[in-house]
């Protein structure tokens, strides 16, 4: 995790991820994930590993509540292979099995790759929203929603409101 988070793109796109990212940061994060799984906490984080080698590639987090947020990041060497779309779809399906019917996610307005993952996983762009500031000071994010009770959309990209 520490090695993957040295990629400046991760802290660029994900608020609150420190740069540089050290072993203490990874340890704190992993302890938090473990604590949340052991307590009655609605946040669940899943590791993404390379199937053949077991190499850690990234994470997907979901908040198990109606309208709960989904967040994700993937190491540089794993990008562009469809792994994140597959992982997000799997976590969404799992959350649906836990009774969640609506989810949301936010992306930096310039993070086209993350927006494509959201859309391929069935999320629909609904507009700009305010959130925690990104590393570059941007405090607006593109908001996506997924209503699991509705049939999947056609998957066409809606450019309305993009910056």
mmCIF file of N, CA and C in Angstrom, residues 10-60:
data_model
loop_
_atom_site.group_PDB
_atom_site.id
_atom_site.type_symbol
_atom_site.label_atom_id
_atom_site.label_comp_id
_atom_site.label_asym_id
_atom_site.label_seq_id
_atom_site.Cartn_x
_atom_site.Cartn_y
_atom_site.Cartn_z
ATOM 1 N N UNK A 10 -2.748 9.443 -6.920
ATOM 2 C CA UNK A 10 -3.667 8.997 -5.874
ATOM 3 C C UNK A 10 -3.992 10.160 -4.945
ATOM 4 N N UNK A 11 -3.001 10.865 -4.454
ATOM 5 C CA UNK A 11 -3.296 11.997 -3.572
ATOM 6 C C UNK A 11 -3.909 13.167 -4.345
ATOM 7 N N UNK A 12 -3.645 13.250 -5.629
ATOM 8 C CA UNK A 12 -4.247 14.304 -6.448
ATOM 9 C C UNK A 12 -5.759 14.137 -6.526
ATOM 10 N N UNK A 13 -6.207 12.893 -6.688
ATOM 11 C CA UNK A 13 -7.627 12.634 -6.929
ATOM 12 C C UNK A 13 -8.414 12.310 -5.669
ATOM 13 N N UNK A 14 -7.749 11.966 -4.581
ATOM 14 C CA UNK A 14 -8.467 11.534 -3.375
ATOM 15 C C UNK A 14 -8.129 12.467 -2.218
ATOM 16 N N UNK A 15 -9.135 13.249 -1.782
ATOM 17 C CA UNK A 15 -8.880 14.143 -0.652
ATOM 18 C C UNK A 15 -8.433 13.357 0.582
ATOM 19 N N UNK A 16 -7.609 13.970 1.363
ATOM 20 C CA UNK A 16 -7.155 13.453 2.653
ATOM 21 C C UNK A 16 -6.121 12.334 2.560
ATOM 22 N N UNK A 17 -5.667 11.971 1.365
ATOM 23 C CA UNK A 17 -4.561 11.016 1.243
ATOM 24 C C UNK A 17 -3.271 11.837 1.239
ATOM 25 N N UNK A 18 -2.432 11.639 2.245
ATOM 26 C CA UNK A 18 -1.223 12.470 2.336
ATOM 27 C C UNK A 18 -0.211 12.168 1.234
ATOM 28 N N UNK A 19 0.586 13.171 0.922
ATOM 29 C CA UNK A 19 1.665 13.011 -0.045
ATOM 30 C C UNK A 19 2.884 13.733 0.521
ATOM 31 N N UNK A 20 3.978 13.073 0.803
ATOM 32 C CA UNK A 20 4.213 11.647 0.558
ATOM 33 C C UNK A 20 3.425 10.771 1.541
ATOM 34 N N UNK A 21 3.226 9.528 1.150
ATOM 35 C CA UNK A 21 2.473 8.546 1.923
ATOM 36 C C UNK A 21 3.469 7.583 2.532
ATOM 37 N N UNK A 22 3.480 7.519 3.855
ATOM 38 C CA UNK A 22 4.470 6.699 4.538
ATOM 39 C C UNK A 22 3.900 5.440 5.147
ATOM 40 N N UNK A 23 4.774 4.637 5.710
ATOM 41 C CA UNK A 23 4.387 3.388 6.359
ATOM 42 C C UNK A 23 3.408 3.653 7.503
ATOM 43 N N UNK A 24 3.613 4.732 8.257
ATOM 44 C CA UNK A 24 2.681 5.068 9.337
ATOM 45 C C UNK A 24 1.284 5.359 8.800
ATOM 46 N N UNK A 25 1.205 6.020 7.640
ATOM 47 C CA UNK A 25 -0.095 6.300 7.023
ATOM 48 C C UNK A 25 -0.803 5.003 6.646
ATOM 49 N N UNK A 26 -0.065 4.075 6.048
ATOM 50 C CA UNK A 26 -0.644 2.790 5.658
ATOM 51 C C UNK A 26 -1.094 2.002 6.879
ATOM 52 N N UNK A 27 -0.278 1.987 7.911
ATOM 53 C CA UNK A 27 -0.620 1.265 9.142
ATOM 54 C C UNK A 27 -1.884 1.839 9.771
ATOM 55 N N UNK A 28 -1.969 3.159 9.841
ATOM 56 C CA UNK A 28 -3.161 3.814 10.392
ATOM 57 C C UNK A 28 -4.394 3.465 9.577
ATOM 58 N N UNK A 29 -4.275 3.518 8.256
ATOM 59 C CA UNK A 29 -5.396 3.190 7.385
ATOM 60 C C UNK A 29 -5.839 1.740 7.580
ATOM 61 N N UNK A 30 -4.896 0.819 7.574
ATOM 62 C CA UNK A 30 -5.233 -0.597 7.704
ATOM 63 C C UNK A 30 -5.841 -0.914 9.073
ATOM 64 N N UNK A 31 -5.346 -0.277 10.115
ATOM 65 C CA UNK A 31 -5.951 -0.461 11.448
ATOM 66 C C UNK A 31 -7.390 0.051 11.463
ATOM 67 N N UNK A 32 -7.624 1.166 10.787
ATOM 68 C CA UNK A 32 -8.970 1.724 10.696
ATOM 69 C C UNK A 32 -9.903 0.778 9.949
ATOM 70 N N UNK A 33 -9.416 0.210 8.868
ATOM 71 C CA UNK A 33 -10.214 -0.750 8.090
ATOM 72 C C UNK A 33 -10.546 -1.969 8.949
ATOM 73 N N UNK A 34 -9.544 -2.498 9.626
ATOM 74 C CA UNK A 34 -9.759 -3.668 10.485
ATOM 75 C C UNK A 34 -10.755 -3.359 11.606
ATOM 76 N N UNK A 35 -10.626 -2.200 12.226
ATOM 77 C CA UNK A 35 -11.546 -1.806 13.305
ATOM 78 C C UNK A 35 -12.976 -1.710 12.780
ATOM 79 N N UNK A 36 -13.139 -1.112 11.614
ATOM 80 C CA UNK A 36 -14.490 -0.951 11.055
ATOM 81 C C UNK A 36 -15.129 -2.304 10.749
ATOM 82 N N UNK A 37 -14.348 -3.257 10.283
ATOM 83 C CA UNK A 37 -14.897 -4.588 10.012
ATOM 84 C C UNK A 37 -15.277 -5.309 11.302
ATOM 85 N N UNK A 38 -14.550 -5.032 12.389
ATOM 86 C CA UNK A 38 -14.814 -5.747 13.638
ATOM 87 C C UNK A 38 -15.913 -5.092 14.470
ATOM 88 N N UNK A 39 -16.239 -3.845 14.185
ATOM 89 C CA UNK A 39 -17.279 -3.135 14.923
ATOM 90 C C UNK A 39 -18.547 -3.058 14.077
ATOM 91 N N UNK A 40 -19.566 -2.506 14.664
ATOM 92 C CA UNK A 40 -20.812 -2.294 13.936
ATOM 93 C C UNK A 40 -20.727 -0.952 13.207
ATOM 94 N N UNK A 41 -19.852 -0.886 12.226
ATOM 95 C CA UNK A 41 -19.594 0.328 11.461
ATOM 96 C C UNK A 41 -20.065 0.093 10.029
ATOM 97 N N UNK A 42 -20.713 1.066 9.396
ATOM 98 C CA UNK A 42 -21.232 0.843 8.047
ATOM 99 C C UNK A 42 -20.196 0.918 6.930
ATOM 100 N N UNK A 43 -18.955 1.301 7.246
ATOM 101 C CA UNK A 43 -17.941 1.406 6.197
ATOM 102 C C UNK A 43 -17.199 0.083 6.033
ATOM 103 N N UNK A 44 -17.088 -0.363 4.785
ATOM 104 C CA UNK A 44 -16.368 -1.590 4.465
ATOM 105 C C UNK A 44 -15.381 -1.306 3.338
ATOM 106 N N UNK A 45 -14.136 -1.712 3.545
ATOM 107 C CA UNK A 45 -13.095 -1.541 2.535
ATOM 108 C C UNK A 45 -12.609 -2.910 2.094
ATOM 109 N N UNK A 46 -12.496 -3.061 0.783
ATOM 110 C CA UNK A 46 -12.049 -4.314 0.167
ATOM 111 C C UNK A 46 -10.738 -4.076 -0.559
ATOM 112 N N UNK A 47 -9.803 -4.994 -0.401
ATOM 113 C CA UNK A 47 -8.540 -4.932 -1.139
ATOM 114 C C UNK A 47 -8.745 -5.526 -2.530
ATOM 115 N N UNK A 48 -8.021 -4.975 -3.484
ATOM 116 C CA UNK A 48 -7.982 -5.522 -4.837
ATOM 117 C C UNK A 48 -6.585 -6.105 -5.004
ATOM 118 N N UNK A 49 -6.521 -7.400 -5.264
ATOM 119 C CA UNK A 49 -5.248 -8.093 -5.439
ATOM 120 C C UNK A 49 -5.179 -8.694 -6.837
ATOM 121 N N UNK A 50 -3.967 -8.831 -7.333
ATOM 122 C CA UNK A 50 -3.737 -9.545 -8.593
ATOM 123 C C UNK A 50 -4.030 -11.018 -8.327
ATOM 124 N N UNK A 51 -4.933 -11.590 -9.086
ATOM 125 C CA UNK A 51 -5.389 -12.952 -8.851
ATOM 126 C C UNK A 51 -4.233 -13.963 -8.870
ATOM 127 N N UNK A 52 -3.374 -13.874 -9.855
ATOM 128 C CA UNK A 52 -2.304 -14.862 -10.013
ATOM 129 C C UNK A 52 -1.202 -14.723 -8.970
ATOM 130 N N UNK A 53 -0.877 -13.488 -8.585
ATOM 131 C CA UNK A 53 0.282 -13.267 -7.727
ATOM 132 C C UNK A 53 -0.061 -12.838 -6.303
ATOM 133 N N UNK A 54 -1.287 -12.363 -6.092
ATOM 134 C CA UNK A 54 -1.669 -11.852 -4.781
ATOM 135 C C UNK A 54 -1.122 -10.464 -4.492
ATOM 136 N N UNK A 55 -0.514 -9.806 -5.476
ATOM 137 C CA UNK A 55 0.035 -8.467 -5.299
ATOM 138 C C UNK A 55 -1.110 -7.482 -5.068
ATOM 139 N N UNK A 56 -0.966 -6.647 -4.052
ATOM 140 C CA UNK A 56 -1.954 -5.630 -3.723
ATOM 141 C C UNK A 56 -1.997 -4.579 -4.827
ATOM 142 N N UNK A 57 -3.223 -4.235 -5.297
ATOM 143 C CA UNK A 57 -3.375 -3.265 -6.381
ATOM 144 C C UNK A 57 -4.174 -2.023 -6.011
ATOM 145 N N UNK A 58 -5.049 -2.119 -5.029
ATOM 146 C CA UNK A 58 -5.868 -0.958 -4.684
ATOM 147 C C UNK A 58 -6.984 -1.337 -3.738
ATOM 148 N N UNK A 59 -7.947 -0.398 -3.589
ATOM 149 C CA UNK A 59 -9.060 -0.621 -2.669
ATOM 150 C C UNK A 59 -10.363 -0.082 -3.250
ATOM 151 N N UNK A 60 -11.464 -0.633 -2.741
ATOM 152 C CA UNK A 60 -12.803 -0.092 -2.949
ATOM 153 C C UNK A 60 -13.454 -0.036 -1.576
#
